[in-house]
Short mmCIF file of C-alpha atoms and ligand atoms in Angstrom, two decimals:
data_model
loop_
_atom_site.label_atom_id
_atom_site.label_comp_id
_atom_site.label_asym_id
_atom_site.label_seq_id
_atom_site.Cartn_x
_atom_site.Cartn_y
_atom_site.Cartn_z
CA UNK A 1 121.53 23.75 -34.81
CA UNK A 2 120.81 26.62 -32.71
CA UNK A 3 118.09 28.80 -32.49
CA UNK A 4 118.61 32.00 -34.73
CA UNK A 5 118.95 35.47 -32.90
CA UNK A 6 119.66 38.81 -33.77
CA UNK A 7 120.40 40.81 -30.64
CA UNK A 8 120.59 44.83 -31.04
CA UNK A 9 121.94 46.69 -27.97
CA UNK A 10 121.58 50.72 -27.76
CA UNK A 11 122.02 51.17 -31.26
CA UNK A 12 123.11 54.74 -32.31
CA UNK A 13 123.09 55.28 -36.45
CA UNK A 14 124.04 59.01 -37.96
CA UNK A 15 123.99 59.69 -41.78
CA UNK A 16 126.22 62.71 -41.98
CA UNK A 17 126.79 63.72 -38.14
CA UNK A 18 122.91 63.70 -38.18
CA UNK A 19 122.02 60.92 -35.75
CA UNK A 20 118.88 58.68 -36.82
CA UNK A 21 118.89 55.74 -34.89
CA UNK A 22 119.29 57.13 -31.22
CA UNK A 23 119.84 54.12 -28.72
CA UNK A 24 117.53 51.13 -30.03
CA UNK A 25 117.24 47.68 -28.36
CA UNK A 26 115.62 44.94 -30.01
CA UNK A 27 115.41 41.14 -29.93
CA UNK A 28 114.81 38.61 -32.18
CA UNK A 29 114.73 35.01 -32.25
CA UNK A 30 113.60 32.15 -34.44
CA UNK A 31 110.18 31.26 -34.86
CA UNK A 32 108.90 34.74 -34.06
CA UNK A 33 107.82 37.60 -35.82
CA UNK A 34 108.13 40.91 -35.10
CA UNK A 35 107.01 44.43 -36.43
CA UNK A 36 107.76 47.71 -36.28
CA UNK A 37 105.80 50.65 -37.04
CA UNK A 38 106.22 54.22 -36.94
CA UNK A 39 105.61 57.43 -38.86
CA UNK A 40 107.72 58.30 -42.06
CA UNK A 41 111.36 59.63 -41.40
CA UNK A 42 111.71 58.11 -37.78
CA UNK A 43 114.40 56.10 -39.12
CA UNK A 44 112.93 52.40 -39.72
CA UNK A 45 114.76 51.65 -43.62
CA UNK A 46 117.75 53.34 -41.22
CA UNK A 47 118.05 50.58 -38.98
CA UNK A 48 117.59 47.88 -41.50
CA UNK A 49 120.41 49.75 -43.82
CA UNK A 50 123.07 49.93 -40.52
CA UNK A 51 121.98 46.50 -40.57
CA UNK A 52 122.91 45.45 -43.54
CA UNK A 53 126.07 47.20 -43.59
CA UNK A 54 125.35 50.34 -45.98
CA UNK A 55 128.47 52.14 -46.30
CA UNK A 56 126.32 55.42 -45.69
CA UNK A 57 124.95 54.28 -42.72
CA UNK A 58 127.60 55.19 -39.42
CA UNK A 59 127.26 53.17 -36.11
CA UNK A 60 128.45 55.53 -33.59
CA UNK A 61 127.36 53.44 -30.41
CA UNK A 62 125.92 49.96 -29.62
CA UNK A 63 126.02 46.01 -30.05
CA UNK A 64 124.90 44.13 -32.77
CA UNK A 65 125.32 40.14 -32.51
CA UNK A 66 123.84 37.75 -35.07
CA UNK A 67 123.39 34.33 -33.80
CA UNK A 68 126.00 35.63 -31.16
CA UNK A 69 128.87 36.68 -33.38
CA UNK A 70 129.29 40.59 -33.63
CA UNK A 71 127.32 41.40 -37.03
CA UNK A 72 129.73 44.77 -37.25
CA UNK A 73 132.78 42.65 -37.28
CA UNK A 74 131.26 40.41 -40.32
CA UNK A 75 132.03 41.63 -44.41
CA UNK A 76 128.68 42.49 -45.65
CA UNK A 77 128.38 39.12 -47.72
CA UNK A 78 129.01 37.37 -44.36
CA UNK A 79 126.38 38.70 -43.45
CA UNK A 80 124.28 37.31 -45.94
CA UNK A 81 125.95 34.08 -46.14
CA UNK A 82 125.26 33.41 -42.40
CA UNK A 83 121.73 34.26 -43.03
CA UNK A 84 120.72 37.30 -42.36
CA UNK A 85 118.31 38.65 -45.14
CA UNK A 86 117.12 42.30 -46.06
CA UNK A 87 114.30 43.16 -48.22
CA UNK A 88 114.58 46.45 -49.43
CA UNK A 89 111.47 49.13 -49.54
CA UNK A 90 112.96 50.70 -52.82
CA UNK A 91 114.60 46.67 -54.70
CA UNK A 92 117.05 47.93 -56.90
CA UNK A 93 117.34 47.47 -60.88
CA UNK A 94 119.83 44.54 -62.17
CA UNK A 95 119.94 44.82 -66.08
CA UNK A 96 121.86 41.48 -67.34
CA UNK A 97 121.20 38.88 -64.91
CA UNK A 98 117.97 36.29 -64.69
CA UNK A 99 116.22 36.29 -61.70
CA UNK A 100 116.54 32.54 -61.84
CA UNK A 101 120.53 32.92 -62.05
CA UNK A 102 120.66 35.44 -59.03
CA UNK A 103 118.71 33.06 -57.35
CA UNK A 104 120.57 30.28 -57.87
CA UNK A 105 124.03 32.06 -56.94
CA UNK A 106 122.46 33.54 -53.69
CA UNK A 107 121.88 29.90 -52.56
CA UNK A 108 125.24 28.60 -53.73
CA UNK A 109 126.74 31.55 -52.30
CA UNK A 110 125.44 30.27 -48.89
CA UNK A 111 126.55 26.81 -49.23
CA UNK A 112 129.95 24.41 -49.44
CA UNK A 113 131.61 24.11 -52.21
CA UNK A 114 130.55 20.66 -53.61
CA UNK A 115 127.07 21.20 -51.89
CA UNK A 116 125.72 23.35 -54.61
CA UNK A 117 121.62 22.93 -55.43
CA UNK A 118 121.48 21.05 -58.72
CA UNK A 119 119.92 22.38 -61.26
CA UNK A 120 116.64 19.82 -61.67
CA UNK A 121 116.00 20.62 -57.36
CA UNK A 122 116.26 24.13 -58.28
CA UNK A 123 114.01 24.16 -61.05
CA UNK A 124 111.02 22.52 -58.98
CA UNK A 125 111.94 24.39 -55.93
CA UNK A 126 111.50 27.74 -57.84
CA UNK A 127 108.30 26.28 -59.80
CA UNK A 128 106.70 25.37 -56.52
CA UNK A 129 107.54 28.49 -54.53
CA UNK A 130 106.75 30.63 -57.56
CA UNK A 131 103.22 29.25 -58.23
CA UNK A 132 102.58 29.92 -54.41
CA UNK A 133 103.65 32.95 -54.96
CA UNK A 134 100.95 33.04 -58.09
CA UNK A 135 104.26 34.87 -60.14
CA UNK A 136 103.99 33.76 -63.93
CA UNK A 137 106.49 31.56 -64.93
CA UNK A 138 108.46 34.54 -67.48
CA UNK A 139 109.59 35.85 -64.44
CA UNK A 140 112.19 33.64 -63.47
CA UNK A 141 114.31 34.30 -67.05
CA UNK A 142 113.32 37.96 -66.73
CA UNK A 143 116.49 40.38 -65.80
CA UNK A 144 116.58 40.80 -61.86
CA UNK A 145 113.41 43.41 -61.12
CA UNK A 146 113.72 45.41 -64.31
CA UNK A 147 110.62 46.85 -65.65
CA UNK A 148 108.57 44.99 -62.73
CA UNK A 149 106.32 46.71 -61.05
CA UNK A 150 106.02 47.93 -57.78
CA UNK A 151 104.21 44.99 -56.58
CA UNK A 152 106.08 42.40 -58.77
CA UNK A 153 109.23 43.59 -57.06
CA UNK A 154 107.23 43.18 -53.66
CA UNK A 155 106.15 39.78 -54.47
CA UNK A 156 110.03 38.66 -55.71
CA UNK A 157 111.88 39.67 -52.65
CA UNK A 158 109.41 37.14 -51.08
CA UNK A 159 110.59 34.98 -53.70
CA UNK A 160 113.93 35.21 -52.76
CA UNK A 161 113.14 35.13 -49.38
CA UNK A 162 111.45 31.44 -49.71
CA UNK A 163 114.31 30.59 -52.12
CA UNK A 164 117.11 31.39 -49.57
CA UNK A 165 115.44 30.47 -46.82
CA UNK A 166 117.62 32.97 -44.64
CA UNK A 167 117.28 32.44 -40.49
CA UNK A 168 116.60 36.20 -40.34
CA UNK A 169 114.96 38.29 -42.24
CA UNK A 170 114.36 42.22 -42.34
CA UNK A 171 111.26 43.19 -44.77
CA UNK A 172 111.18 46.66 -44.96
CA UNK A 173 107.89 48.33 -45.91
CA UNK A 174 107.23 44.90 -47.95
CA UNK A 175 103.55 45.65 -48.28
CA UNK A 176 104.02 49.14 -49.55
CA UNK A 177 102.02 49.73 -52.85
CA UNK A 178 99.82 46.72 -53.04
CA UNK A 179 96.99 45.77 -53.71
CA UNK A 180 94.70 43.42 -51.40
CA UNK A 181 95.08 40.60 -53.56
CA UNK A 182 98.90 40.87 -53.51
CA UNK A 183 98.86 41.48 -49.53
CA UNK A 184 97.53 38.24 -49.23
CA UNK A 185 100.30 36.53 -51.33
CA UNK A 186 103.34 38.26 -49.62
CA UNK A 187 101.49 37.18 -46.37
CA UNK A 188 101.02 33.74 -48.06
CA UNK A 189 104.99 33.21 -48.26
CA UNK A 190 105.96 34.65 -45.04
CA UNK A 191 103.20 32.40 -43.07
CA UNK A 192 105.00 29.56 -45.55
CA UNK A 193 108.64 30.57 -43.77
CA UNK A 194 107.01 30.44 -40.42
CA UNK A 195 108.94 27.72 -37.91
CA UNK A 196 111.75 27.66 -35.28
CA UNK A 197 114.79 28.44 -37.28
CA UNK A 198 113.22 31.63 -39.01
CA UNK A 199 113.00 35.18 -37.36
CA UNK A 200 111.32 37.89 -39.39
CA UNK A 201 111.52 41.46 -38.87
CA UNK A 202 108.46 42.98 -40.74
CA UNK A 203 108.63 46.82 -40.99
CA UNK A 204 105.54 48.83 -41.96
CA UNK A 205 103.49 51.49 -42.06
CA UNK A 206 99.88 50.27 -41.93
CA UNK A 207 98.30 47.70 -40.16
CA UNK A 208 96.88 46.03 -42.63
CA UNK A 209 99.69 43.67 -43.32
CA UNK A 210 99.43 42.69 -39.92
CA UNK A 211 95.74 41.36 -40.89
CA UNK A 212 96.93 38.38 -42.23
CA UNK A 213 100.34 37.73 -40.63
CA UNK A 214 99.99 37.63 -37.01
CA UNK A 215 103.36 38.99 -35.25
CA UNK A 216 104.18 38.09 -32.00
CA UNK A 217 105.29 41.54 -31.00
CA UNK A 218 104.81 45.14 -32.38
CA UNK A 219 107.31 48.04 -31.65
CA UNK A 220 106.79 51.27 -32.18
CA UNK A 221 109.63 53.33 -33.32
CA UNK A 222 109.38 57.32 -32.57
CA UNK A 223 112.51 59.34 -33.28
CA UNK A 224 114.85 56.79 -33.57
CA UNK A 225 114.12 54.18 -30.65
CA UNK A 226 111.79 51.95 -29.80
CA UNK A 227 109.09 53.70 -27.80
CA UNK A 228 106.42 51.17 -27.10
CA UNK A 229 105.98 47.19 -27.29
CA UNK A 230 103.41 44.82 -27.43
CA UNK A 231 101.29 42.28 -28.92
CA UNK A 232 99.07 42.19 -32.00
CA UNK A 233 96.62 44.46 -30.46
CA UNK A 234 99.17 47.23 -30.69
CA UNK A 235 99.18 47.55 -34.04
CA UNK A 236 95.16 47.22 -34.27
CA UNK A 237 95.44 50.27 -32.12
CA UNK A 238 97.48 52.53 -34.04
CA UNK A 239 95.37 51.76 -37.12
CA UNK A 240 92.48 53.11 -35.27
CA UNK A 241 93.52 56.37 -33.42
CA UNK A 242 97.40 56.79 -35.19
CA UNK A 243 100.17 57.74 -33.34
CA UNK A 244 99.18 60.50 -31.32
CA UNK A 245 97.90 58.93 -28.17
CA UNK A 246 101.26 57.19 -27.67
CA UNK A 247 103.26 61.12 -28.05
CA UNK A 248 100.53 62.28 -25.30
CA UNK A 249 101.45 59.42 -23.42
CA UNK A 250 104.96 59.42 -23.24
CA UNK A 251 105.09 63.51 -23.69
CA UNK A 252 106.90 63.04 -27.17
CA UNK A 253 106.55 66.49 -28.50
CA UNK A 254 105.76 66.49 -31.98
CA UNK A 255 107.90 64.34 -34.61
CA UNK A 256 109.52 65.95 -37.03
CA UNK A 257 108.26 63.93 -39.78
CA UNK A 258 111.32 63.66 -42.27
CA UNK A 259 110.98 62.52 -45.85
CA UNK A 260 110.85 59.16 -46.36
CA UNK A 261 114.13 57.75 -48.03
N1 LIG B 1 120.88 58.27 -47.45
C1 LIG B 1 120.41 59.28 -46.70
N2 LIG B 1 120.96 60.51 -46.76
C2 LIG B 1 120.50 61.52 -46.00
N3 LIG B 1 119.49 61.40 -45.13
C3 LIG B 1 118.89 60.22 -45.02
C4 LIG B 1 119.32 59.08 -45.80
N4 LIG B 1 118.55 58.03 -45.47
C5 LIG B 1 117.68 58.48 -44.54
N5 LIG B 1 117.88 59.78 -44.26
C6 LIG B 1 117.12 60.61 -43.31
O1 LIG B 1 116.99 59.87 -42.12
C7 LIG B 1 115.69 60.01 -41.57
C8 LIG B 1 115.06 58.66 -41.38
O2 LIG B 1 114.78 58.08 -42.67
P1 LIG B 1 114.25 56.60 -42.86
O3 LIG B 1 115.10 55.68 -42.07
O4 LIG B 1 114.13 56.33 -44.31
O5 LIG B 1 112.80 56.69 -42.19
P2 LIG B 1 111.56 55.71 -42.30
O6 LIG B 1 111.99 54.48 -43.02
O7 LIG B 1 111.16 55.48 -40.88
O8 LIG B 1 110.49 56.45 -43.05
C9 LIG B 1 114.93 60.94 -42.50
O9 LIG B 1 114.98 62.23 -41.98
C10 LIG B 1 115.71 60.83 -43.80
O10 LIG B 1 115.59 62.00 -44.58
MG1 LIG B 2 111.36 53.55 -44.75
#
């Protein structure tokens, strides 16, 4: 098997004729993990939306290949089914369906027909990943996120992440609302998915994350592109002194800071 890659080549996004993403280049391959950060409205959940395939979202330039087939030319659920893996910052609502049966039809959707998880694997695969996880047990016949809370929502996209085991995976603002002790779980599964044929895309805010999962590179994204790369340090810099030294540097004049959406 080969080594998963998502490959993103001048990458221009607009939502409504206003352009977002404006000419972003970005590389990742299994067994690394990578992070953006940036201020609020510079278009991070943008690029991980175009990703996806968000009929909102409008690629107006660029080259996107997943594991070198053109990710625009796939159907959104190819997408998924050839493993790519989004975790949303705002997980939506899905009244009617278990979490356990959503589960189970993600990983089915991903496989052969005939190959299909049985039921008893299943069972102590989502037992083992959900105790990790320290998620109550309820939660797997609970209806897909509804009434969780922010954090529970948090902590089950990591479920689904172990469970699916994608080969790449966008988290977007994944840490976003909790609290320490449920920073170190979502950390806890993502160090768990950690070897060759997984690359992670972690987008945040804060540093802190980054305290307990160690990327391998940190991006900064200002207005749309990728203005500054570089190791784990990076990141412990921004936390320090923010973003400003990096406009001075570059001569960004000031972001418009959008609202977050
Ligand atoms: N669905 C949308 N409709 C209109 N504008 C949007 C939409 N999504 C994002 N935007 C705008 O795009 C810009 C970037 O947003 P976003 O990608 O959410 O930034 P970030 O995730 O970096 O905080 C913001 O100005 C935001 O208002
Ligand atoms: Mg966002």
């Amino acid at each position: 098997m080969s080594t998963p890659n998502l490959k993103i080549e001048n990458l221009r996004v607009s939502i409504e004729d206003k352009e977002i993403i404006k000419g972003l280049n970005l590389e990742i391959n299994g067994g690394e993990i990578h992070a953006i950060m940036g201020p609020n409205g510079t278009g991070k959940s943008t690029l991980s939306s175009a990703l996806m395939g968000h009929p909102k979202y409008e690629v107006t330039e660029g080259n996107v290949t997943f594991n070198g087939e053109d990710l625009f030319e796939m159907e959104v659920d190819e997408r998924a089914k050839a493993g790519l893996f989004l975790a949303m910052q705002y997980p939506s609502e899905v009244s009617g369906i278990t979490n356990a049966d959503f589960l189970r039809s993600a990983i089915n959707a991903r496989r052969e027909e005939g190959q299909e998880i049985s039921l008893m694997k299943f069972i102590r695969e989502l037992d083992k990943k959900m105790e990790l996880l320290e998620m109550d047990s309820s939660f797997a016949h609970r209806y897909l996120n509804e009434g969780f809370s922010g954090g529970e929502k948090k902590r089950n996209e990591i479920l689904q992440l172990m469970m699916i085991e994608p080969k790449i995976a966008i988290l977007d603002e994944i840490d976003s609302g909790l609290d320490i002790d449920a920073l170190k779980v979502v950390a806890k599964g993502v160090n768990e998915m950690r070897n060759p044929e997984f690359g992670c895309l972690i987008i945040t805010h804060y540093q802190r994350l980054l305290n307990y999962i160690t990327p391998d590179k940190v991006h900064v994204m200002m207005q749309g592109r990728i203005v500054k790369s570089g190791g784990p340090e990076l990141a412990q810099r921004l936390e320090a002194e923010g973003y400003d030294w990096i406009k001075e540097e570059l001569g960004i004049e000031d972001e418009t800071v959008g609202q977050e959406a």
